[in-house]
PDB file of C-alpha atoms in Angstrom:
ATOM      1  CA  MET A  14      39.172  -6.852  -0.319  1.00  0.00           C
ATOM      2  CA  ALA A  15      35.521  -7.626   0.199  1.00  0.00           C
ATOM      3  CA  GLU A  16      33.166  -4.684  -0.150  1.00  0.00           C
ATOM      4  CA  ASP A  17      31.847  -3.223   3.065  1.00  0.00           C
ATOM      5  CA  ARG A  18      28.165  -3.796   3.498  1.00  0.00           C
ATOM      6  CA  LEU A  19      25.775  -1.780   5.538  1.00  0.00           C
ATOM      7  CA  GLN A  20      24.374  -3.832   8.359  1.00  0.00           C
ATOM      8  CA  PRO A  21      20.756  -3.288   9.427  1.00  0.00           C
ATOM      9  CA  ALA A  22      20.512  -1.273  12.604  1.00  0.00           C
ATOM     10  CA  LYS A  23      19.824  -3.380  15.648  1.00  0.00           C
ATOM     11  CA  PRO A  24      16.937  -2.271  17.848  1.00  0.00           C
ATOM     12  CA  LEU A  25      18.036  -0.664  21.067  1.00  0.00           C
ATOM     13  CA  ARG A  26      17.969  -3.029  24.005  1.00  0.00           C
ATOM     14  CA  MET A  27      14.945  -2.510  26.267  1.00  0.00           C
ATOM     15  CA  GLU A  28      15.674  -0.992  29.672  1.00  0.00           C
ATOM     16  CA  TRP A  29      13.577  -2.429  32.526  1.00  0.00           C
ATOM     17  CA  LYS A  30      14.719  -0.506  35.595  1.00  0.00           C
ATOM     18  CA  THR A  31      12.931   2.815  35.024  1.00  0.00           C
ATOM     19  CA  THR A  32       9.191   3.123  35.639  1.00  0.00           C
ATOM     20  CA  PHE A  33       6.488   5.772  35.797  1.00  0.00           C
ATOM     21  CA  LYS A  34       3.042   5.875  37.369  1.00  0.00           C
ATOM     22  CA  VAL A  35      -0.368   6.313  35.759  1.00  0.00           C
ATOM     23  CA  GLU A  36      -3.470   7.322  37.706  1.00  0.00           C
ATOM     24  CA  VAL A  37      -6.587   5.758  36.169  1.00  0.00           C
ATOM     25  CA  GLY A  38     -10.256   6.160  37.103  1.00  0.00           C
ATOM     26  CA  VAL A  39     -11.963   8.016  39.915  1.00  0.00           C
ATOM     27  CA  ALA A  40     -12.744   6.785  43.432  1.00  0.00           C
ATOM     28  CA  PRO A  41     -13.843   4.225  44.347  1.00  0.00           C
ATOM     29  CA  ASP A  42     -12.836   2.679  40.988  1.00  0.00           C
ATOM     30  CA  ASN A  43      -9.342   4.155  40.739  1.00  0.00           C
ATOM     31  CA  PHE A  44      -5.848   2.700  40.746  1.00  0.00           C
ATOM     32  CA  THR A  45      -2.261   3.880  40.316  1.00  0.00           C
ATOM     33  CA  TYR A  46      -0.411   1.685  37.820  1.00  0.00           C
ATOM     34  CA  THR A  47       3.363   1.379  37.560  1.00  0.00           C
ATOM     35  CA  LEU A  48       4.589   0.914  33.986  1.00  0.00           C
ATOM     36  CA  TYR A  49       8.008   0.304  32.468  1.00  0.00           C
ATOM     37  CA  THR A  50       9.098   3.604  30.918  1.00  0.00           C
ATOM     38  CA  ASP A  51      11.137   2.291  28.000  1.00  0.00           C
ATOM     39  CA  PHE A  52       8.576  -0.321  27.001  1.00  0.00           C
ATOM     40  CA  PHE A  53       5.544   1.983  26.966  1.00  0.00           C
ATOM     41  CA  THR A  54       7.168   5.162  25.656  1.00  0.00           C
ATOM     42  CA  ARG A  55       8.338   3.256  22.579  1.00  0.00           C
ATOM     43  CA  ARG A  56       4.773   2.380  21.616  1.00  0.00           C
ATOM     44  CA  SER A  57       2.978   5.503  22.866  1.00  0.00           C
ATOM     45  CA  PRO A  58       3.854   9.091  21.870  1.00  0.00           C
ATOM     46  CA  PHE A  59       1.493  10.225  24.642  1.00  0.00           C
ATOM     47  CA  PHE A  60       3.437   8.382  27.340  1.00  0.00           C
ATOM     48  CA  ASN A  61       6.704   9.488  25.756  1.00  0.00           C
ATOM     49  CA  ALA A  62       5.671  13.131  26.021  1.00  0.00           C
ATOM     50  CA  ALA A  63       4.120  12.722  29.467  1.00  0.00           C
ATOM     51  CA  THR A  64       7.334  11.318  30.919  1.00  0.00           C
ATOM     52  CA  SER A  65       9.662  13.756  29.182  1.00  0.00           C
ATOM     53  CA  ASN A  66      11.405  16.467  31.199  1.00  0.00           C
ATOM     54  CA  THR A  67       9.806  19.245  29.190  1.00  0.00           C
ATOM     55  CA  TRP A  68       6.237  18.164  29.957  1.00  0.00           C
ATOM     56  CA  SER A  69       6.372  16.348  33.284  1.00  0.00           C
ATOM     57  CA  ASN A  70       8.906  18.696  34.946  1.00  0.00           C
ATOM     58  CA  GLY A  71      10.328  15.725  36.773  1.00  0.00           C
ATOM     59  CA  LYS A  72       6.914  14.422  37.839  1.00  0.00           C
ATOM     60  CA  THR A  73       5.958  11.110  36.298  1.00  0.00           C
ATOM     61  CA  LEU A  74       2.367  10.646  37.513  1.00  0.00           C
ATOM     62  CA  VAL A  75       0.343  10.528  34.292  1.00  0.00           C
ATOM     63  CA  ASP A  76      -3.325  11.493  34.539  1.00  0.00           C
ATOM     64  CA  LEU A  77      -5.739   9.111  32.775  1.00  0.00           C
ATOM     65  CA  THR A  78      -8.605   9.550  35.229  1.00  0.00           C
ATOM     66  CA  ASP A  79     -11.037   9.969  32.324  1.00  0.00           C
ATOM     67  CA  TYR A  80     -10.746   6.211  31.694  1.00  0.00           C
ATOM     68  CA  THR A  81     -11.922   3.301  33.837  1.00  0.00           C
ATOM     69  CA  THR A  82      -9.615   0.696  35.320  1.00  0.00           C
ATOM     70  CA  ASP A  83     -11.509  -2.022  33.417  1.00  0.00           C
ATOM     71  CA  ILE A  84     -10.565  -0.433  30.094  1.00  0.00           C
ATOM     72  CA  PHE A  85      -6.970   0.242  31.163  1.00  0.00           C
ATOM     73  CA  ASP A  86      -6.657  -3.363  32.369  1.00  0.00           C
ATOM     74  CA  ALA A  87      -7.876  -4.507  28.953  1.00  0.00           C
ATOM     75  CA  TYR A  88      -5.317  -2.256  27.265  1.00  0.00           C
ATOM     76  CA  LEU A  89      -2.455  -3.654  29.359  1.00  0.00           C
ATOM     77  CA  HIS A  90      -3.697  -7.200  28.787  1.00  0.00           C
ATOM     78  CA  PHE A  91      -3.542  -6.674  25.025  1.00  0.00           C
ATOM     79  CA  VAL A  92      -0.124  -5.009  25.129  1.00  0.00           C
ATOM     80  CA  TYR A  93       1.384  -7.954  27.024  1.00  0.00           C
ATOM     81  CA  THR A  94      -0.592 -10.874  25.530  1.00  0.00           C
ATOM     82  CA  LYS A  95      -1.972  -9.640  22.166  1.00  0.00           C
ATOM     83  CA  GLU A  96      -5.413 -10.821  23.323  1.00  0.00           C
ATOM     84  CA  ILE A  97      -8.502  -8.632  23.605  1.00  0.00           C
ATOM     85  CA  SER A  98     -10.383  -9.407  26.806  1.00  0.00           C
ATOM     86  CA  LEU A  99     -13.139  -7.064  27.971  1.00  0.00           C
ATOM     87  CA  LYS A 100     -15.835  -7.139  30.625  1.00  0.00           C
ATOM     88  CA  GLN A 101     -19.434  -6.639  29.579  1.00  0.00           C
ATOM     89  CA  PRO A 102     -20.526  -3.046  30.163  1.00  0.00           C
ATOM     90  CA  ARG A 103     -23.130  -1.863  32.617  1.00  0.00           C
ATOM     91  CA  SER A 104     -24.433   0.735  30.160  1.00  0.00           C
ATOM     92  CA  GLY A 105     -23.751   2.476  26.856  1.00  0.00           C
ATOM     93  CA  LEU A 106     -20.661   4.439  25.882  1.00  0.00           C
ATOM     94  CA  ASP A 107     -21.614   7.541  27.825  1.00  0.00           C
ATOM     95  CA  GLY A 108     -22.926   5.649  30.830  1.00  0.00           C
ATOM     96  CA  ASN A 109     -26.578   5.925  29.758  1.00  0.00           C
ATOM     97  CA  ASP A 110     -28.823   3.523  27.924  1.00  0.00           C
ATOM     98  CA  GLY A 111     -29.756   4.771  24.451  1.00  0.00           C
ATOM     99  CA  SER A 112     -32.017   3.789  21.573  1.00  0.00           C
ATOM    100  CA  GLN A 113     -30.491   1.140  19.356  1.00  0.00           C
ATOM    101  CA  ALA A 114     -29.721   1.122  15.664  1.00  0.00           C
ATOM    102  CA  ASP A 115     -31.197  -2.352  15.161  1.00  0.00           C
ATOM    103  CA  THR A 116     -33.716  -4.641  16.844  1.00  0.00           C
ATOM    104  CA  ASP A 117     -31.173  -5.886  19.435  1.00  0.00           C
ATOM    105  CA  GLU A 118     -31.560  -3.576  22.448  1.00  0.00           C
ATOM    106  CA  THR A 119     -28.131  -4.531  23.840  1.00  0.00           C
ATOM    107  CA  ALA A 120     -26.208  -3.884  20.609  1.00  0.00           C
ATOM    108  CA  GLY A 121     -24.692  -0.552  21.577  1.00  0.00           C
ATOM    109  CA  GLN A 122     -23.807  -1.811  25.047  1.00  0.00           C
ATOM    110  CA  GLN A 123     -21.998  -4.887  23.728  1.00  0.00           C
ATOM    111  CA  LEU A 124     -19.806  -2.821  21.407  1.00  0.00           C
ATOM    112  CA  ALA A 125     -19.182   0.007  23.887  1.00  0.00           C
ATOM    113  CA  PRO A 126     -16.176  -1.585  25.709  1.00  0.00           C
ATOM    114  CA  LEU A 127     -14.327  -2.073  22.423  1.00  0.00           C
ATOM    115  CA  ILE A 128     -15.048   1.526  21.497  1.00  0.00           C
ATOM    116  CA  ARG A 129     -13.752   2.746  24.859  1.00  0.00           C
ATOM    117  CA  MET A 130     -10.602   0.673  24.419  1.00  0.00           C
ATOM    118  CA  TYR A 131     -10.098   2.078  20.922  1.00  0.00           C
ATOM    119  CA  VAL A 132     -10.527   5.646  22.200  1.00  0.00           C
ATOM    120  CA  LEU A 133      -7.874   5.010  24.876  1.00  0.00           C
ATOM    121  CA  ALA A 134      -5.384   3.473  22.420  1.00  0.00           C
ATOM    122  CA  ASP A 135      -6.009   6.341  20.007  1.00  0.00           C
ATOM    123  CA  LYS A 136      -5.347   8.933  22.736  1.00  0.00           C
ATOM    124  CA  LEU A 137      -2.101   7.168  23.624  1.00  0.00           C
ATOM    125  CA  GLY A 138      -1.082   7.116  19.961  1.00  0.00           C
ATOM    126  CA  ASP A 139      -0.650   3.349  20.182  1.00  0.00           C
ATOM    127  CA  LEU A 140      -1.514   2.544  16.568  1.00  0.00           C
ATOM    128  CA  SER A 141      -0.770  -1.161  16.870  1.00  0.00           C
ATOM    129  CA  THR A 142      -3.349  -1.571  19.625  1.00  0.00           C
ATOM    130  CA  ALA A 143      -5.848   0.828  18.051  1.00  0.00           C
ATOM    131  CA  ASN A 144      -5.791  -1.001  14.718  1.00  0.00           C
ATOM    132  CA  SER A 145      -6.192  -4.405  16.364  1.00  0.00           C
ATOM    133  CA  VAL A 146      -9.144  -3.183  18.437  1.00  0.00           C
ATOM    134  CA  MET A 147     -10.710  -1.662  15.318  1.00  0.00           C
ATOM    135  CA  ASP A 148     -10.466  -5.023  13.535  1.00  0.00           C
ATOM    136  CA  GLU A 149     -12.110  -6.767  16.490  1.00  0.00           C
ATOM    137  CA  LEU A 150     -14.857  -4.139  16.613  1.00  0.00           C
ATOM    138  CA  ILE A 151     -15.714  -4.680  12.955  1.00  0.00           C
ATOM    139  CA  LEU A 152     -15.545  -8.470  13.338  1.00  0.00           C
ATOM    140  CA  GLN A 153     -17.896  -8.482  16.335  1.00  0.00           C
ATOM    141  CA  SER A 154     -20.306  -6.125  14.596  1.00  0.00           C
ATOM    142  CA  ASP A 155     -20.372  -8.356  11.523  1.00  0.00           C
ATOM    143  CA  GLU A 156     -20.716 -11.636  13.438  1.00  0.00           C
ATOM    144  CA  ASP A 157     -23.474 -10.395  15.752  1.00  0.00           C
ATOM    145  CA  LYS A 158     -25.230  -8.268  13.099  1.00  0.00           C
ATOM    146  CA  MET A 159     -25.200  -5.136  15.229  1.00  0.00           C
ATOM    147  CA  ILE A 160     -23.975  -1.576  15.117  1.00  0.00           C
ATOM    148  CA  VAL A 161     -23.604   1.053  17.820  1.00  0.00           C
ATOM    149  CA  SER A 162     -26.667   2.719  19.300  1.00  0.00           C
ATOM    150  CA  THR A 163     -27.652   6.210  18.225  1.00  0.00           C
ATOM    151  CA  GLY A 164     -26.542   7.556  21.606  1.00  0.00           C
ATOM    152  CA  CYS A 165     -23.157   5.887  21.157  1.00  0.00           C
ATOM    153  CA  ALA A 166     -22.863   7.333  17.643  1.00  0.00           C
ATOM    154  CA  ASN A 167     -23.610  10.809  18.992  1.00  0.00           C
ATOM    155  CA  ASP A 168     -20.914  10.463  21.671  1.00  0.00           C
ATOM    156  CA  ILE A 169     -18.335   9.365  19.105  1.00  0.00           C
ATOM    157  CA  TYR A 170     -19.086  12.312  16.842  1.00  0.00           C
ATOM    158  CA  GLU A 171     -18.959  14.698  19.788  1.00  0.00           C
ATOM    159  CA  HIS A 172     -15.613  13.519  21.178  1.00  0.00           C
ATOM    160  CA  ALA A 173     -13.670  11.952  18.273  1.00  0.00           C
ATOM    161  CA  ALA A 174     -11.525  14.222  16.132  1.00  0.00           C
ATOM    162  CA  GLN A 175     -12.538  15.212  12.621  1.00  0.00           C
ATOM    163  CA  GLY A 176     -11.250  12.550  10.244  1.00  0.00           C
ATOM    164  CA  SER A 177     -11.051   9.917  12.999  1.00  0.00           C
ATOM    165  CA  PRO A 178     -11.277   6.299  11.743  1.00  0.00           C
ATOM    166  CA  LEU A 179     -13.913   5.723  14.435  1.00  0.00           C
ATOM    167  CA  ARG A 180     -16.073   8.500  12.986  1.00  0.00           C
ATOM    168  CA  LYS A 181     -15.638   7.007   9.531  1.00  0.00           C
ATOM    169  CA  LEU A 182     -16.694   3.576  10.794  1.00  0.00           C
ATOM    170  CA  VAL A 183     -19.834   4.938  12.490  1.00  0.00           C
ATOM    171  CA  LEU A 184     -20.780   6.802   9.328  1.00  0.00           C
ATOM    172  CA  ASP A 185     -20.270   3.694   7.178  1.00  0.00           C
ATOM    173  CA  TRP A 186     -22.291   1.586   9.639  1.00  0.00           C
ATOM    174  CA  TYR A 187     -25.268   3.921   9.418  1.00  0.00           C
ATOM    175  CA  VAL A 188     -25.035   4.449   5.664  1.00  0.00           C
ATOM    176  CA  HIS A 189     -24.255   0.879   4.572  1.00  0.00           C
ATOM    177  CA  ASP A 190     -25.283  -1.517   7.357  1.00  0.00           C
ATOM    178  CA  ALA A 191     -28.077   0.030   9.414  1.00  0.00           C
ATOM    179  CA  GLY A 192     -30.981  -0.906   7.155  1.00  0.00           C
ATOM    180  CA  PRO A 193     -34.452   0.630   7.481  1.00  0.00           C
ATOM    181  CA  ILE A 194     -34.740   0.229  11.272  1.00  0.00           C
ATOM    182  CA  VAL A 195     -32.891   3.307  12.489  1.00  0.00           C
ATOM    183  CA  ASP A 196     -34.125   5.749  15.102  1.00  0.00           C
ATOM    184  CA  SER A 197     -33.092   8.876  13.219  1.00  0.00           C
ATOM    185  CA  ALA A 198     -34.776  10.987  15.890  1.00  0.00           C
ATOM    186  CA  GLY A 199     -32.107   9.795  18.321  1.00  0.00           C
ATOM    187  CA  LEU A 200     -29.209  10.971  16.157  1.00  0.00           C
ATOM    188  CA  SER A 201     -27.613  14.377  16.646  1.00  0.00           C
ATOM    189  CA  GLN A 202     -27.750  17.058  13.978  1.00  0.00           C
ATOM    190  CA  GLU A 203     -24.045  16.561  13.263  1.00  0.00           C
ATOM    191  CA  VAL A 204     -24.443  12.825  12.634  1.00  0.00           C
ATOM    192  CA  LEU A 205     -27.546  13.302  10.489  1.00  0.00           C
ATOM    193  CA  GLU A 206     -25.792  15.923   8.365  1.00  0.00           C
ATOM    194  CA  ALA A 207     -22.796  13.599   7.882  1.00  0.00           C
ATOM    195  CA  ILE A 208     -25.098  10.737   6.834  1.00  0.00           C
ATOM    196  CA  PHE A 209     -27.013  12.957   4.405  1.00  0.00           C
ATOM    197  CA  GLN A 210     -23.801  14.268   2.857  1.00  0.00           C
ATOM    198  CA  GLU A 211     -22.413  10.750   2.476  1.00  0.00           C
ATOM    199  CA  TYR A 212     -25.665   9.502   0.905  1.00  0.00           C
ATOM    200  CA  THR A 213     -25.646  12.393  -1.549  1.00  0.00           C
ATOM    201  CA  THR A 214     -22.041  11.722  -2.547  1.00  0.00           C
ATOM    202  CA  LEU A 215     -22.607   7.987  -2.967  1.00  0.00           C
ATOM    203  CA  ARG A 216     -25.820   8.478  -4.945  1.00  0.00           C
ATOM    204  CA  TYR A 217     -23.960  10.722  -7.382  1.00  0.00           C
ATOM    205  CA  GLN A 218     -21.104   8.225  -7.651  1.00  0.00           C
ATOM    206  CA  ASP A 219     -23.636   5.431  -8.176  1.00  0.00           C
ATOM    207  CA  TYR A 220     -25.280   7.380 -10.991  1.00  0.00           C
ATOM    208  CA  GLU A 221     -21.922   8.058 -12.629  1.00  0.00           C
ATOM    209  CA  ALA A 222     -20.858   4.416 -12.262  1.00  0.00           C
ATOM    210  CA  LYS A 223     -24.062   3.105 -13.839  1.00  0.00           C
ATOM    211  CA  GLY A 224     -23.513   5.461 -16.771  1.00  0.00           C
ATOM    212  CA  ARG A 225     -20.157   3.773 -17.363  1.00  0.00           C
ATOM    213  CA  GLY A 226     -21.609   0.307 -16.864  1.00  0.00           C
ATOM    214  CA  VAL A 227     -19.648  -0.396 -13.680  1.00  0.00           C
ATOM    215  CA  LYS A 228     -20.540  -0.908 -10.036  1.00  0.00           C
ATOM    216  CA  ASN A 229     -19.486   1.309  -7.154  1.00  0.00           C
ATOM    217  CA  GLY A 230     -19.429   0.709  -3.420  1.00  0.00           C
ATOM    218  CA  PHE A 231     -22.820   2.216  -2.559  1.00  0.00           C
ATOM    219  CA  HIS A 232     -24.385  -1.112  -1.583  1.00  0.00           C
ATOM    220  CA  ALA A 233     -21.260  -2.637  -0.024  1.00  0.00           C
ATOM    221  CA  SER A 234     -21.344  -3.460   3.684  1.00  0.00           C
ATOM    222  CA  VAL A 235     -18.555  -2.499   6.062  1.00  0.00           C
ATOM    223  CA  SER A 236     -17.253  -6.080   6.126  1.00  0.00           C
ATOM    224  CA  HIS A 237     -17.128  -6.171   2.306  1.00  0.00           C
ATOM    225  CA  MET A 238     -15.286  -2.857   2.174  1.00  0.00           C
ATOM    226  CA  VAL A 239     -12.740  -4.107   4.724  1.00  0.00           C
ATOM    227  CA  ALA A 240     -12.296  -7.322   2.734  1.00  0.00           C
ATOM    228  CA  SER A 241     -11.166  -5.254  -0.260  1.00  0.00           C
ATOM    229  CA  ASP A 242      -9.242  -2.678   1.783  1.00  0.00           C
ATOM    230  CA  LYS A 243      -7.945  -4.020   5.116  1.00  0.00           C
ATOM    231  CA  CYS A 244      -6.571  -0.591   6.023  1.00  0.00           C
ATOM    232  CA  ARG A 245      -9.810   1.333   5.478  1.00  0.00           C
ATOM    233  CA  TYR A 246     -10.052   2.235   9.177  1.00  0.00           C
ATOM    234  CA  HIS A 247      -6.346   2.079  10.095  1.00  0.00           C
ATOM    235  CA  PRO A 248      -4.114   5.109  10.676  1.00  0.00           C
ATOM    236  CA  HIS A 249      -0.472   4.558   9.696  1.00  0.00           C
ATOM    237  CA  ASP A 250       2.968   6.022  10.191  1.00  0.00           C
ATOM    238  CA  ASN A 251       6.553   4.982   9.426  1.00  0.00           C
ATOM    239  CA  ASP A 252       6.478   2.326  12.138  1.00  0.00           C
ATOM    240  CA  HIS A 253       3.039   1.045  11.103  1.00  0.00           C
ATOM    241  CA  PRO A 254       2.928   0.682   7.284  1.00  0.00           C
ATOM    242  CA  ARG A 255      -0.242  -0.059   5.378  1.00  0.00           C
ATOM    243  CA  CYS A 256      -1.622  -3.597   5.381  1.00  0.00           C
ATOM    244  CA  THR A 257      -0.452  -5.989   2.699  1.00  0.00           C
TER     245      THR A 257
END
């Protein structure tokens, strides 16, 4: 008799009849979206919790009014097509023009839509989308030789959670890529303290490395660090293993 073999579990078939609604934006730029429950709750712990009986109490209108319809459209476009398509912003991340980290006055504004999209995907717990947007953010920054404005950096540090990959990226941009032309007066105390602490740590590591006759990553740019560690700014879980 042939030995029984364990067969790999087949993914559950997607169910397309059940939907829920999401309210996005504020008037006059607001819209109520209808999403497929099974499709979006599989990729988003936030949507899964929001549509559960224990949280929603039978009501399935999810509140995402803190986000614009442009950004939510871009999120849906990526989910369905795997393409990142964003409109150019009217202003910086927080809706106000800020001083820039390099000589290009539009740098922070050009990166702001990607940052907003990342923040949305991160809130939803959609790691696949968040990691793809992060890769695009780094690629655009490297190709256009720009980093976020000081105002944008302040907003990220104010709203992103401690240990957020987005915080780590901003810190690395200002420590490794910013160069001498940085308006430090425009940075918040929290950002300046993080930069100083990172500089101090890297200087010590650089000193120790030189004593052993080896190089460390003090002078490496963000793009070089990503080239050696593709997952540097990626969160992971069982469904999203580290990059190979």
